């Protein structure tokens, strides 16, 4: 007779089923850094489900990095701007955004480099980056 393990995750009083199966371990992905999570277990077979175990709490490590310094202008041309920014030891990837004509910021670059050249720009036009 197989016994299903039902694992529930919760924040506060609300719990959501996150695993149902016969394995004795389960890997959780996409957790938020520095956050407490509560877990409880129930066993299940063809007759029904057991009572829940006591809730146990664990927290993830790490913190969200602080806001970086704004990008700096390295070089400018008629149709391009070369930008750079400071790469700190805690930084892994960066997203550079530029405002468009409707003043909405759109992603121009995502990656690990600390420099990027924005091309195909218009002459005598003001651009904002973050």
Tab-separated table of C-alpha atoms in Angstrom:
chain	number	residue	atom	x	y	z
A	1	UNK	CA	0.000	0.000	0.000
A	2	UNK	CA	1.449	3.382	-1.031
A	3	UNK	CA	1.167	6.334	1.281
A	4	UNK	CA	1.025	9.762	-0.344
A	5	UNK	CA	2.779	12.597	1.400
A	6	UNK	CA	0.917	15.906	1.119
A	7	UNK	CA	3.054	18.974	1.842
A	8	UNK	CA	1.454	22.343	2.492
A	9	UNK	CA	3.153	25.743	2.495
A	10	UNK	CA	1.721	28.772	4.160
A	11	UNK	CA	2.200	32.356	5.197
A	12	UNK	CA	0.043	33.345	8.129
A	13	UNK	CA	-2.981	31.061	8.536
A	14	UNK	CA	-3.479	30.177	4.872
A	15	UNK	CA	-1.873	26.972	3.558
A	16	UNK	CA	-1.627	25.804	-0.049
A	17	UNK	CA	-0.840	22.271	-1.194
A	18	UNK	CA	2.565	22.290	-2.915
A	19	UNK	CA	3.367	18.570	-3.237
A	20	UNK	CA	1.487	15.282	-3.367
A	21	UNK	CA	3.344	12.047	-3.956
A	22	UNK	CA	5.354	9.193	-2.468
A	23	UNK	CA	8.781	10.830	-2.348
A	24	UNK	CA	10.241	11.707	1.034
A	25	UNK	CA	11.689	15.032	-0.122
A	26	UNK	CA	10.663	17.922	-2.349
A	27	UNK	CA	12.635	20.908	-3.672
A	28	UNK	CA	10.918	24.297	-3.600
A	29	UNK	CA	11.800	26.941	-6.191
A	30	UNK	CA	11.177	30.665	-6.590
A	31	UNK	CA	11.147	31.480	-2.878
A	32	UNK	CA	11.558	35.058	-1.720
A	33	UNK	CA	14.872	35.917	0.012
A	34	UNK	CA	14.823	36.512	3.786
A	35	UNK	CA	11.258	35.223	4.156
A	36	UNK	CA	9.752	32.820	6.697
A	37	UNK	CA	7.680	29.918	5.336
A	38	UNK	CA	5.516	27.522	7.329
A	39	UNK	CA	5.082	23.865	6.378
A	40	UNK	CA	2.854	21.038	7.567
A	41	UNK	CA	2.423	17.453	6.458
A	42	UNK	CA	-0.392	14.935	6.099
A	43	UNK	CA	-0.233	11.274	5.072
A	44	UNK	CA	-2.856	9.902	2.710
A	45	UNK	CA	-3.898	6.433	1.537
A	46	UNK	CA	-6.972	4.814	-0.042
A	47	UNK	CA	-8.927	5.149	3.214
A	48	UNK	CA	-8.335	8.865	3.775
A	49	UNK	CA	-5.997	11.557	5.022
A	50	UNK	CA	-4.337	11.860	8.425
A	51	UNK	CA	-4.459	14.894	10.669
A	52	UNK	CA	-1.880	17.574	9.878
A	53	UNK	CA	1.478	17.608	11.574
A	54	UNK	CA	2.487	20.569	13.694
A	55	UNK	CA	3.559	23.530	11.578
A	56	UNK	CA	7.294	24.073	11.276
A	57	UNK	CA	8.876	27.319	10.074
A	58	UNK	CA	12.010	27.906	8.028
A	59	UNK	CA	13.416	31.055	6.475
A	60	UNK	CA	15.340	31.630	3.304
A	61	UNK	CA	18.707	33.375	3.395
A	62	UNK	CA	19.794	36.513	1.671
A	63	UNK	CA	18.398	39.899	1.021
A	64	UNK	CA	17.341	41.850	-2.012
A	65	UNK	CA	20.258	44.058	-3.107
A	66	UNK	CA	19.994	47.769	-2.357
A	67	UNK	CA	19.285	50.203	-5.171
A	68	UNK	CA	22.420	50.726	-7.299
A	69	UNK	CA	23.896	54.070	-8.266
A	70	UNK	CA	22.510	55.502	-11.533
A	71	UNK	CA	24.304	54.754	-14.814
A	72	UNK	CA	27.079	57.127	-15.933
A	73	UNK	CA	27.709	58.487	-19.410
A	74	UNK	CA	31.043	57.228	-20.788
A	75	UNK	CA	30.825	58.362	-24.388
A	76	UNK	CA	28.275	59.995	-26.662
A	77	UNK	CA	27.842	60.075	-30.399
A	78	UNK	CA	25.308	61.344	-32.903
A	79	UNK	CA	23.105	58.203	-32.580
A	80	UNK	CA	24.470	56.366	-29.550
A	81	UNK	CA	25.264	56.697	-25.846
A	82	UNK	CA	27.774	54.477	-24.042
A	83	UNK	CA	26.821	53.945	-20.410
A	84	UNK	CA	28.465	52.243	-17.454
A	85	UNK	CA	27.588	51.559	-13.832
A	86	UNK	CA	29.274	50.277	-10.728
A	87	UNK	CA	29.315	46.519	-10.211
A	88	UNK	CA	29.262	45.634	-6.527
A	89	UNK	CA	30.243	42.202	-5.151
A	90	UNK	CA	26.570	41.376	-4.430
A	91	UNK	CA	25.388	42.176	-7.983
A	92	UNK	CA	24.859	39.314	-10.431
A	93	UNK	CA	22.746	40.792	-13.224
A	94	UNK	CA	21.582	44.254	-14.195
A	95	UNK	CA	18.590	45.660	-16.047
A	96	UNK	CA	19.072	49.017	-17.777
A	97	UNK	CA	15.881	50.883	-18.631
A	98	UNK	CA	15.358	53.863	-20.938
A	99	UNK	CA	12.272	56.059	-21.164
A	100	UNK	CA	10.403	56.071	-24.439
A	101	UNK	CA	8.363	58.798	-26.097
A	102	UNK	CA	5.406	58.165	-23.759
A	103	UNK	CA	7.661	58.514	-20.677
A	104	UNK	CA	7.373	54.781	-19.944
A	105	UNK	CA	10.611	53.033	-18.981
A	106	UNK	CA	11.434	49.998	-21.126
A	107	UNK	CA	14.212	47.451	-20.726
A	108	UNK	CA	17.180	48.089	-23.018
A	109	UNK	CA	19.694	45.667	-21.491
A	110	UNK	CA	19.684	42.729	-19.093
A	111	UNK	CA	22.909	40.909	-18.287
A	112	UNK	CA	26.003	40.742	-16.117
A	113	UNK	CA	28.119	43.392	-17.874
A	114	UNK	CA	28.554	46.807	-16.268
A	115	UNK	CA	28.578	48.660	-19.615
A	116	UNK	CA	26.148	49.001	-22.491
A	117	UNK	CA	25.941	51.132	-25.644
A	118	UNK	CA	22.451	52.262	-26.605
A	119	UNK	CA	22.198	52.714	-30.369
A	120	UNK	CA	19.696	54.023	-32.931
A	121	UNK	CA	18.993	57.191	-30.943
A	122	UNK	CA	17.700	60.471	-32.352
A	123	UNK	CA	19.795	63.649	-32.489
A	124	UNK	CA	19.100	66.424	-29.992
A	125	UNK	CA	16.776	64.264	-27.912
A	126	UNK	CA	16.763	63.926	-24.131
A	127	UNK	CA	16.864	60.373	-22.767
A	128	UNK	CA	16.494	59.146	-19.215
A	129	UNK	CA	18.011	55.936	-17.925
A	130	UNK	CA	17.744	53.923	-14.750
